[in-house]
Amino acid sequence: MRDWLRMLGAGCLGFFVMCGVGGVAQSAAGAKAAPHKAVAKAAAKEPMVAATPPMGWNSWNFFAGKVTDKDIRDTADLLVSTGMRDAGYVYVNIDDTWEGDRDAQGRIQSNSKFPDMKALADYVHSKGLKLGIYSSPGAKTCARFEASLGHEEQDAQTYADWGVDYLKYDLCSYRTVMTAQAPDDIPAQYKLMREAYEKMHQAILKTGRPMVYSLCQYGWDSVWEWGPSVGGNLWRTTGDISANFDRMSVIGRGQAGLAKFAAPGHWNDPDMLEVGNGKLTLDENRTHMTLWAILAAPLIAGNNLTQMTPEVGGVLMNKDVIAIDQDVLGRQGDRIFAQGPVEIWAKPLSGGRKALAIFNFGETASEMRRISLHLKEAGFLGHAIAHDVWAAKDLGPISDDTKFSVPRHGVVLLVVR
Ligand code: GLA
């Protein structure tokens, strides 16, 4: 069962042919940056959620279809006892496979893995955490459980009654509605898709309960251009991540060019973290965490906290890395240089500082021979003083000629002022 569900998660549904096309966001170069008119209006009247990229935990990447009430309670306990909650990871998000049938009034029930959703929400809240849930605009979710088509307002109200604070809304089988209603007409299909997301947005607003609204439709139709206009606080820019370095780095590197679409309340989402999952090494976990922080990406951990090693905890809870992700400027970073496997990315931070990450996506260590740090491109004309974040060390002045040794699949992360 779990493998079957994982397979669905990794590749999306078989009939869901467009899912993950290219897998990664197209370059946004040339894309229209002008925000939809509705954005400013909507932002003015709606309570601000996700002023910085949402942080929390989601059940899918590790537990997938096996997740239970007990896993969520254990996770809530561990978010507190490990220090993750205090580091910022406050949303506990139940992904797909919690859904049961509808009662005679059409009200969605949780299934036997989740005997009492309201009690679970109360438990999560009692720990100083918030609860997230998952559905789809289609008739069925990606794992073919009951979803919200035709029940949007009712479902949003049920979530609000339970005390839900965050909804991930995953396109999944709504694709069959789109193709049935507008066969061979992709623009018309996309319009239906945007309307479906707006419908749930309005349903959430009607409840009066603030909820983070997480759009999951794999980046189709350049969602970064219209996500805010349908109330999205974050939108997936890609197909599904998996716990291996190649997939993680292809997704992360593919975010180049999307920076201009991120702002407080509205974030590009390159998918949930795999830090601590699979066989990712320390360097690979650091690369993953660094790249997501530079991208101002939502930091939604996806590991099994009951088995978290101190090393993995150290990566997820590095305060300086989290501070880069959560910086109040709310600016996403971008690539400023690439030469083969070595890439330099920069993110503007408050106080005129910049985060500068030197990645080595290659198979052997790099000494950066003949590679300049590109400080001018990062915004430094005069002298620059650096702090090495992962080494927790002040480096003093640096110049374009300063060389770093960057391990295979590793990164050097600097905060420069
Ligand atoms: C899709 C999403 C995943 C996960 C699964 C659940 O594949 O992209 O993140 O939510 O569905 O079925």
Coordinates of N, CA, C and O in Angstrom, one line a residue, residues 105-106 120 142 152 206 211 213 247 252 255 283 301 322 356 365 407:
Q105 N -25.5 14.2 5.4 CA -25.6 15.6 5.0 C -24.5 16.0 4.0 O -24.3 17.2 3.7
G106 N -23.7 15.1 3.7 CA -22.6 15.4 2.7 C -21.3 15.8 3.4 O -20.3 16.2 2.8
L120 N -7.9 15.8 17.7 CA -6.5 15.9 17.2 C -6.1 17.3 17.1 O -5.0 17.7 17.5
C142 N -5.2 12.6 -4.9 CA -4.2 11.9 -5.7 C -4.1 10.4 -5.3 O -3.8 9.5 -6.1
E152 N -17.1 22.3 -1.7 CA -16.1 23.2 -1.3 C -16.4 24.0 0.0 O -15.6 24.0 0.9
K206 N -15.1 32.6 3.5 CA -16.4 32.6 4.1 C -16.5 32.0 5.5 O -17.3 32.4 6.3
M211 N -6.6 30.8 7.2 CA -5.9 29.5 6.9 C -4.9 29.8 5.9 O -5.2 30.6 4.9
Y213 N -3.2 29.0 2.6 CA -3.8 28.3 1.4 C -2.6 27.9 0.5 O -2.0 28.8 -0.1
R247 N 17.1 14.5 -7.7 CA 15.7 15.1 -7.8 C 15.7 16.4 -7.0 O 15.2 17.4 -7.5
G252 N 15.6 22.3 -7.1 CA 16.1 23.6 -6.5 C 16.7 24.5 -7.6 O 16.4 25.7 -7.6
Q255 N 14.6 26.6 -9.9 CA 13.8 27.8 -9.4 C 14.4 29.1 -9.9 O 13.8 30.2 -9.7
D283 N 26.3 16.5 3.8 CA 26.5 17.6 2.8 C 25.3 17.8 1.9 O 24.9 18.9 1.6
A301 N 9.3 20.4 7.0 CA 10.0 19.1 7.1 C 9.2 17.9 6.8 O 7.9 18.0 6.9
I322 N 17.8 29.2 9.1 CA 16.4 29.5 9.2 C 16.2 31.1 9.1 O 15.3 31.5 8.4
L356 N 25.1 34.4 0.6 CA 25.8 34.0 -0.6 C 26.1 32.5 -0.5 O 26.8 32.1 0.5
A365 N 35.1 17.1 -5.1 CA 35.2 18.3 -4.4 C 35.7 19.4 -5.3 O 36.4 19.1 -6.3
P407 N 32.8 20.7 -0.8 CA 32.7 19.2 -1.0 C 31.8 18.8 -2.1 O 30.9 19.5 -2.4

